[in-house]
mmCIF file of C-alpha atoms in Angstrom:
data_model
loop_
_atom_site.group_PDB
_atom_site.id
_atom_site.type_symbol
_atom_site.label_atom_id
_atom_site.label_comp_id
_atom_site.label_asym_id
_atom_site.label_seq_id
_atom_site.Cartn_x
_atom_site.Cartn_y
_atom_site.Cartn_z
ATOM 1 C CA UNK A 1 91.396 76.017 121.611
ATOM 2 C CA UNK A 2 93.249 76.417 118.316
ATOM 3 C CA UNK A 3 94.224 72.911 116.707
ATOM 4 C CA UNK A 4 98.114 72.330 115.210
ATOM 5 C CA UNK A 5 99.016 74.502 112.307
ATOM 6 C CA UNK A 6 100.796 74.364 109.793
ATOM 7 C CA UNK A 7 102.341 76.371 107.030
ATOM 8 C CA UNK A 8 102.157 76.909 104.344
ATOM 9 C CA UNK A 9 99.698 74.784 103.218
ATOM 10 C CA UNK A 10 100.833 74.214 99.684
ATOM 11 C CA UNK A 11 105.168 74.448 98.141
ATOM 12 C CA UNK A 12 106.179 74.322 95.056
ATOM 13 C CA UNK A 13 109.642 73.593 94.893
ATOM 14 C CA UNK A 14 112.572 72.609 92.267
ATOM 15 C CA UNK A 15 114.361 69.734 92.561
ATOM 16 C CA UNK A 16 117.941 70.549 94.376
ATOM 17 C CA UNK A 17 116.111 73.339 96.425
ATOM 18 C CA UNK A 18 115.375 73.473 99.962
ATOM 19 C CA UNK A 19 112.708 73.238 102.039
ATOM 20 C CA UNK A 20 111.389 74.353 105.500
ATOM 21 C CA UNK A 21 108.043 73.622 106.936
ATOM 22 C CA UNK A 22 106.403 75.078 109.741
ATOM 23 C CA UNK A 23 104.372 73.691 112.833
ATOM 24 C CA UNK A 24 102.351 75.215 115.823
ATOM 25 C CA UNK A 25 101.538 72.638 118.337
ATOM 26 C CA UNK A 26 98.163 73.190 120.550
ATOM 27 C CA UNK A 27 98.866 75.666 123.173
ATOM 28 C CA UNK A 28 100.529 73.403 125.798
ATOM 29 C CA UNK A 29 101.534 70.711 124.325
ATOM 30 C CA UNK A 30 104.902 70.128 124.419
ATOM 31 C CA UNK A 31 105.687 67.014 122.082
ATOM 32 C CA UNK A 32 105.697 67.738 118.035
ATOM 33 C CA UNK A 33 105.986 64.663 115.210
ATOM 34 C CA UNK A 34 106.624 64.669 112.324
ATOM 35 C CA UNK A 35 105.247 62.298 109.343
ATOM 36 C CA UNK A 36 105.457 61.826 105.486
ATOM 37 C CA UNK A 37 102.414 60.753 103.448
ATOM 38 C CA UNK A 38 102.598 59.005 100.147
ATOM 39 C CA UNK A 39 100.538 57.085 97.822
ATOM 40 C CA UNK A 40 103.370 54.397 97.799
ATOM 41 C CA UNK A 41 104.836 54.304 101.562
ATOM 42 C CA UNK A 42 101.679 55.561 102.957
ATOM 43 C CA UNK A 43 102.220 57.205 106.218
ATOM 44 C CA UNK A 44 106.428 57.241 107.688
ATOM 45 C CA UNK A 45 107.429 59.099 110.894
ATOM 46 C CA UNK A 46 110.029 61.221 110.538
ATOM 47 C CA UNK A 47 111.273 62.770 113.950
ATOM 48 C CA UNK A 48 109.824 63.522 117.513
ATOM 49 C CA UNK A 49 110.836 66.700 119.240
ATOM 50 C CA UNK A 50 109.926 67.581 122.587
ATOM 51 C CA UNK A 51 111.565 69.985 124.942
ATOM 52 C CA UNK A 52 113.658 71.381 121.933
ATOM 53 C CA UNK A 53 115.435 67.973 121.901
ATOM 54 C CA UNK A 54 114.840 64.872 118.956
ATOM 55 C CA UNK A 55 113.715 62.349 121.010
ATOM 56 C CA UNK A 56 113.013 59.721 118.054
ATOM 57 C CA UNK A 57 114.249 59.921 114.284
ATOM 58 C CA UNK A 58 112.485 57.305 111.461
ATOM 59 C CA UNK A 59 114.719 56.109 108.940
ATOM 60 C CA UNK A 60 114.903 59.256 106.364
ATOM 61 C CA UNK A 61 118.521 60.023 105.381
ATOM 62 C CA UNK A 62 120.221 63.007 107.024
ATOM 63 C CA UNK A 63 118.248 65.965 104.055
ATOM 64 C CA UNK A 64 116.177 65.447 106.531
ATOM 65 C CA UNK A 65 116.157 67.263 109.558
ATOM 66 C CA UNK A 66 114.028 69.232 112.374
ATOM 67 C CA UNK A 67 114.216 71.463 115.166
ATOM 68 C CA UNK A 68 111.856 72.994 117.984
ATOM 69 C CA UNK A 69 111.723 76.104 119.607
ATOM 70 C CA UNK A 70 111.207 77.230 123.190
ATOM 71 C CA UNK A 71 107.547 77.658 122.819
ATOM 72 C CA UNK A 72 107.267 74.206 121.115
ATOM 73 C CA UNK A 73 106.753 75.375 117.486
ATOM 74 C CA UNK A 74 108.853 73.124 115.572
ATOM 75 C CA UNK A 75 110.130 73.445 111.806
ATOM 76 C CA UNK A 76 111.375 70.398 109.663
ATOM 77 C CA UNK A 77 113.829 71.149 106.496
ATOM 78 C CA UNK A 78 114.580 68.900 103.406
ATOM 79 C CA UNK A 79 117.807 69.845 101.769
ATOM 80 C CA UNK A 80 118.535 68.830 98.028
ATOM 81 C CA UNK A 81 115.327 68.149 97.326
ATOM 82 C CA UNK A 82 114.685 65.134 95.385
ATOM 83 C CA UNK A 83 111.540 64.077 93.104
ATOM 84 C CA UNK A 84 110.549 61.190 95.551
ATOM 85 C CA UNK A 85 110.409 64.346 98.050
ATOM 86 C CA UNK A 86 106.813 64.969 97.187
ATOM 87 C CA UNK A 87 104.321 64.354 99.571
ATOM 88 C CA UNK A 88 101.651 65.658 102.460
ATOM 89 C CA UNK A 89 103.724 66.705 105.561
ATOM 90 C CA UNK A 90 101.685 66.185 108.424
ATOM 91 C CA UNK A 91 102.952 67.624 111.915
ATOM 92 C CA UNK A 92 100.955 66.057 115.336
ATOM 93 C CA UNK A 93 101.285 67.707 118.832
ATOM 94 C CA UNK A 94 100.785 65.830 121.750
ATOM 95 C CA UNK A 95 100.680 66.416 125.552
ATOM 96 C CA UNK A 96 103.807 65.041 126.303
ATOM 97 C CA UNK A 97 106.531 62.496 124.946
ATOM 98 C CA UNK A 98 105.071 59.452 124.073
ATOM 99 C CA UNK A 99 101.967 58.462 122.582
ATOM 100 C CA UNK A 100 99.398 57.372 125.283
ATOM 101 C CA UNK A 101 97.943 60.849 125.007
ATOM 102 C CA UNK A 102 97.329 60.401 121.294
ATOM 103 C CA UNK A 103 98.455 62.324 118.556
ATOM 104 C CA UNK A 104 96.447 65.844 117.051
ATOM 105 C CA UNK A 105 97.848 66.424 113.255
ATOM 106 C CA UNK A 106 97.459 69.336 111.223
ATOM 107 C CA UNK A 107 95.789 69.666 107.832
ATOM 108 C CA UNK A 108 99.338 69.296 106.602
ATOM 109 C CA UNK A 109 101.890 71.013 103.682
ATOM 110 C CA UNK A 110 101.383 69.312 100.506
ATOM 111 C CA UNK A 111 104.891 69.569 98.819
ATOM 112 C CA UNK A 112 105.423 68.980 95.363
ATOM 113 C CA UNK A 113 108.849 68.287 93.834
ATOM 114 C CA UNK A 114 109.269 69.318 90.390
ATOM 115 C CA UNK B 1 108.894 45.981 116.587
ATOM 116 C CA UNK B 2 104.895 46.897 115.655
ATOM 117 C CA UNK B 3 103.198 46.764 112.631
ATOM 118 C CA UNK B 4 99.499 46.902 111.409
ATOM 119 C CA UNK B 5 97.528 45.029 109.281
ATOM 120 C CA UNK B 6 94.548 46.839 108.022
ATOM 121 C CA UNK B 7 92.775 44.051 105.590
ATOM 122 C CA UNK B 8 91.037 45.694 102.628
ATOM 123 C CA UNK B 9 92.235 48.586 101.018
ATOM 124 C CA UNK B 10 88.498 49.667 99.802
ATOM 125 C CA UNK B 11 85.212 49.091 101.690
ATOM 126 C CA UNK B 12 81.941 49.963 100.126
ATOM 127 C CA UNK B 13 78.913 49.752 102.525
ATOM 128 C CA UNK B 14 75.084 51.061 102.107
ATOM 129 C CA UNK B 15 73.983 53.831 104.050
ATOM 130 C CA UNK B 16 72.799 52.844 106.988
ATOM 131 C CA UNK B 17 74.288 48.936 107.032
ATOM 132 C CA UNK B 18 77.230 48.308 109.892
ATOM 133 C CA UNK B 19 80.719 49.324 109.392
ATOM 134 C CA UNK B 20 83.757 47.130 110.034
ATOM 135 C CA UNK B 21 86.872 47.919 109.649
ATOM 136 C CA UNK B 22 89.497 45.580 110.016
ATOM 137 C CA UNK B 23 92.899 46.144 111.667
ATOM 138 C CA UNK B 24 95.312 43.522 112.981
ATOM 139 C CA UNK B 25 98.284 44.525 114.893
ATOM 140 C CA UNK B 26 102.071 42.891 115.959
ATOM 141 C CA UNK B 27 103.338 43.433 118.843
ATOM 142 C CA UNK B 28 105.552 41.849 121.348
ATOM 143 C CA UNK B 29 104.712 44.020 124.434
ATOM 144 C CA UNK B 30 100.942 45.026 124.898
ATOM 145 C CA UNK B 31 100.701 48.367 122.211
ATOM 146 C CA UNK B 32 98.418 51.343 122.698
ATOM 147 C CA UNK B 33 96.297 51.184 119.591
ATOM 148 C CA UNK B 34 94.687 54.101 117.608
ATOM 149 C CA UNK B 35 92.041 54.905 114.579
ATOM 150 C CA UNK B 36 92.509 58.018 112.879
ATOM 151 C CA UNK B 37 90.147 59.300 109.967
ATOM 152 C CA UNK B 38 91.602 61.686 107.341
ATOM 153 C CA UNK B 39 89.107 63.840 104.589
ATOM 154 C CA UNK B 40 90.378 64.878 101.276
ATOM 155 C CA UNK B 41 93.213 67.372 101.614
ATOM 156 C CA UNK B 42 93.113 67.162 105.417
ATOM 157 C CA UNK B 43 95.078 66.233 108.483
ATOM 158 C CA UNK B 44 94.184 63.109 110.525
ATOM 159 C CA UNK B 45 91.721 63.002 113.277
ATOM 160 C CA UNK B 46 91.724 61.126 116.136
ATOM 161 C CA UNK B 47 88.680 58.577 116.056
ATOM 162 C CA UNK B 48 89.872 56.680 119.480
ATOM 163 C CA UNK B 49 92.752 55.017 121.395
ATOM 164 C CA UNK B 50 93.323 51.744 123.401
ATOM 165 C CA UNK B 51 95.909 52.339 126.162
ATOM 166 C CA UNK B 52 94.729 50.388 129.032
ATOM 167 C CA UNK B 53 91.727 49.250 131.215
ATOM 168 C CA UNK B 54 88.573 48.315 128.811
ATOM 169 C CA UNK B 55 89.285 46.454 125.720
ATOM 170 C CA UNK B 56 86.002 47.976 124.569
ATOM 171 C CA UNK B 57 86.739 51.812 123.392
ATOM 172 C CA UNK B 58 83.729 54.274 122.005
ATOM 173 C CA UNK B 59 85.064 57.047 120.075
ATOM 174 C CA UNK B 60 83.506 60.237 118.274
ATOM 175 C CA UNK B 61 81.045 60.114 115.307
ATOM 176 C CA UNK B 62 79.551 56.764 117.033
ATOM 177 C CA UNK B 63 82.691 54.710 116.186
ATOM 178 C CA UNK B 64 83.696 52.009 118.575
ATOM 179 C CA UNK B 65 86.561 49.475 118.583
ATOM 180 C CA UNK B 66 87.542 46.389 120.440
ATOM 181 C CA UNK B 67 90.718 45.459 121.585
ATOM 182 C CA UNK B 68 91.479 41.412 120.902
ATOM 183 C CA UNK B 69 94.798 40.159 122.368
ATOM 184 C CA UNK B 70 93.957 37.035 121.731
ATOM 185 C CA UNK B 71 93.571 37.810 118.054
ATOM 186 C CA UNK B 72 95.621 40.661 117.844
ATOM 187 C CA UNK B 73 92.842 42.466 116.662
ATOM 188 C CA UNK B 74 91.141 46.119 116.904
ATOM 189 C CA UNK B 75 88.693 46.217 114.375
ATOM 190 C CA UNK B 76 86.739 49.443 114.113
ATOM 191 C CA UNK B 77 82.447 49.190 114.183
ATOM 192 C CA UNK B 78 79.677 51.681 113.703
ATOM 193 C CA UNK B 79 76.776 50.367 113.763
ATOM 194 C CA UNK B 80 74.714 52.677 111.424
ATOM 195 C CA UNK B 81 77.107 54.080 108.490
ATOM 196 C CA UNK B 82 76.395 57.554 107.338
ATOM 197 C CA UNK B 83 77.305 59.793 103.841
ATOM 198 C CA UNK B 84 79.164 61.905 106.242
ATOM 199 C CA UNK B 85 81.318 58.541 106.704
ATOM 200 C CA UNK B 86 83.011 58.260 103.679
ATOM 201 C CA UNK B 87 86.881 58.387 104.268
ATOM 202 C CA UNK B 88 89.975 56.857 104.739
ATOM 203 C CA UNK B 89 90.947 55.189 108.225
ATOM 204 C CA UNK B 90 94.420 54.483 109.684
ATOM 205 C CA UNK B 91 94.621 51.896 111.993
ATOM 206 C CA UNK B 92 98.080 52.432 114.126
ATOM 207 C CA UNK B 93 99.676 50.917 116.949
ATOM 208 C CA UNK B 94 102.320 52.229 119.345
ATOM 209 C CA UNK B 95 105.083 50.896 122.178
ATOM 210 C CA UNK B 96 104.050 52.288 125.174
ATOM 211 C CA UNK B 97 107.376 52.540 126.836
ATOM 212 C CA UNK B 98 109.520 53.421 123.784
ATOM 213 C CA UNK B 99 111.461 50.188 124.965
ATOM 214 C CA UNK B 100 112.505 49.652 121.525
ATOM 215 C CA UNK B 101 113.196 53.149 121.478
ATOM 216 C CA UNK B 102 110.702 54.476 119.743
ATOM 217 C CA UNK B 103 107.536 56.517 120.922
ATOM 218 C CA UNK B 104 106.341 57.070 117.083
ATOM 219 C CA UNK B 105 103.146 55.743 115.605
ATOM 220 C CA UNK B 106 103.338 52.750 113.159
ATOM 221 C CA UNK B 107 100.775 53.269 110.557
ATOM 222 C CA UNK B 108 98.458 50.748 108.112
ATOM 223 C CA UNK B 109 98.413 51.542 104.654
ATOM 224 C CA UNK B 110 94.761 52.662 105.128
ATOM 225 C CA UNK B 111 91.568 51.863 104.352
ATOM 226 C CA UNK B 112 88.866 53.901 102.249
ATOM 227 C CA UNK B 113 85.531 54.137 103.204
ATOM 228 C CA UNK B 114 82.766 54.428 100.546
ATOM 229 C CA UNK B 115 79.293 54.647 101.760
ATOM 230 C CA UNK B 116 76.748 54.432 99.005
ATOM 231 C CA UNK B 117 73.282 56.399 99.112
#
């Protein structure tokens, strides 16, 4: 069974650009998350999606902002990106809402801010 | 609403000696708990989870944790440390219920594991 992917791997981007990063949940799972990792805030979740709807949002101002498809692939877009935007995306599928059926993250997009 | 305490940023250990791993959690409903392990430039993996039933919990790679309410605890063990070992480890805890409306994962600020030859 494939694990979660997600692309790309590596962005380069300017500051005042934007962003979108994508995620493929394992096959039949139907809850994606969302999470920023820095050296300073360590890891921060950013949104939940399941059934195409946000189910949870972490306290990131509104640049930041997700969606999810029918066949649970989800994308998550920064807008006027800032400096303090750079960090390791990670994206984690699980079964279902909630997190009793644990998490299963991707290798993440490393996105640097320049 | 939870929070983790993983105490020591850096823990060096010989190959071969015991791991532990400390992680302290707070809670004011019983949390499902979780230890993840992320490599360099990688995603994390799911070591194990505490929902419910045995406080005990083996996980992969010969990891095991134990689940303390009385001490708020869930320290992660291995008895016999390995090169292969050498990482960082999230401890996180969860609400179950999202009755503080949240389902998401509360992370600790990790913990890197050297393991020396």
């Amino acid at each position: 069974k494939a694990g979660v992917t997600q692309t790309p791997r590596y962005l380069i981007k300017t500051r005042g650009q934007q962003v979108t990063l994508s995620c493929s949940p394992i096959s039949g799972h139907r809850s994606v998350s969302w999470y920023q990792q820095t050296p300073g805030q360590g890891l921060q979740f950013l949104f939940e999606y399941f059934s195409e709807t946000q189910r949870n949002k972490g306290n990131f101002p509104g640049r930041f902002s997700g969606r999810q498809f029918s066949n649970s692939r989800s994308e998550m877009n920064v807008s006027t990106l800032e400096l303090g935007d750079s960090a390791l995306y990670l994206c984690a599928s699980s079964l279902a809402l909630g997190t009793m059926f644990g998490a299963f993250f991707g290798q993440g997009t490393r996105l640097t801010v320049v | 609403a939870q929070s983790v305490t993983q105490l020591g940023s850096h823990v060096s250990v010989s190959e071969g000696a015991l791991v532990l791993l400390r992680c302290n959690y707070s809670s004011s409903v019983p949390p499902y708990l979780f230890w993840y392990v992320q490599y360099p430039n990688q995603g994390l993996q799911l070591l194990l989870k505490y929902t419910t039933g045995a406080t005990l919990v083996k996980g992969i790679n010969g990891f095991e944790a134990e689940f303390k309410k009385s001490e708020t605890s869930f320290h992660l063990t291995k008895p016999s440390a390995h090169m292969s070992d050498a990482a960082e480890y999230f401890c996180a805890v969860s609400d179950p219920d999202g009755r503080y409306n949240n389902n998401d994962m509360r992370f600790g600020a990790g913990t890197r594991l050297t393991v020396k030859p």
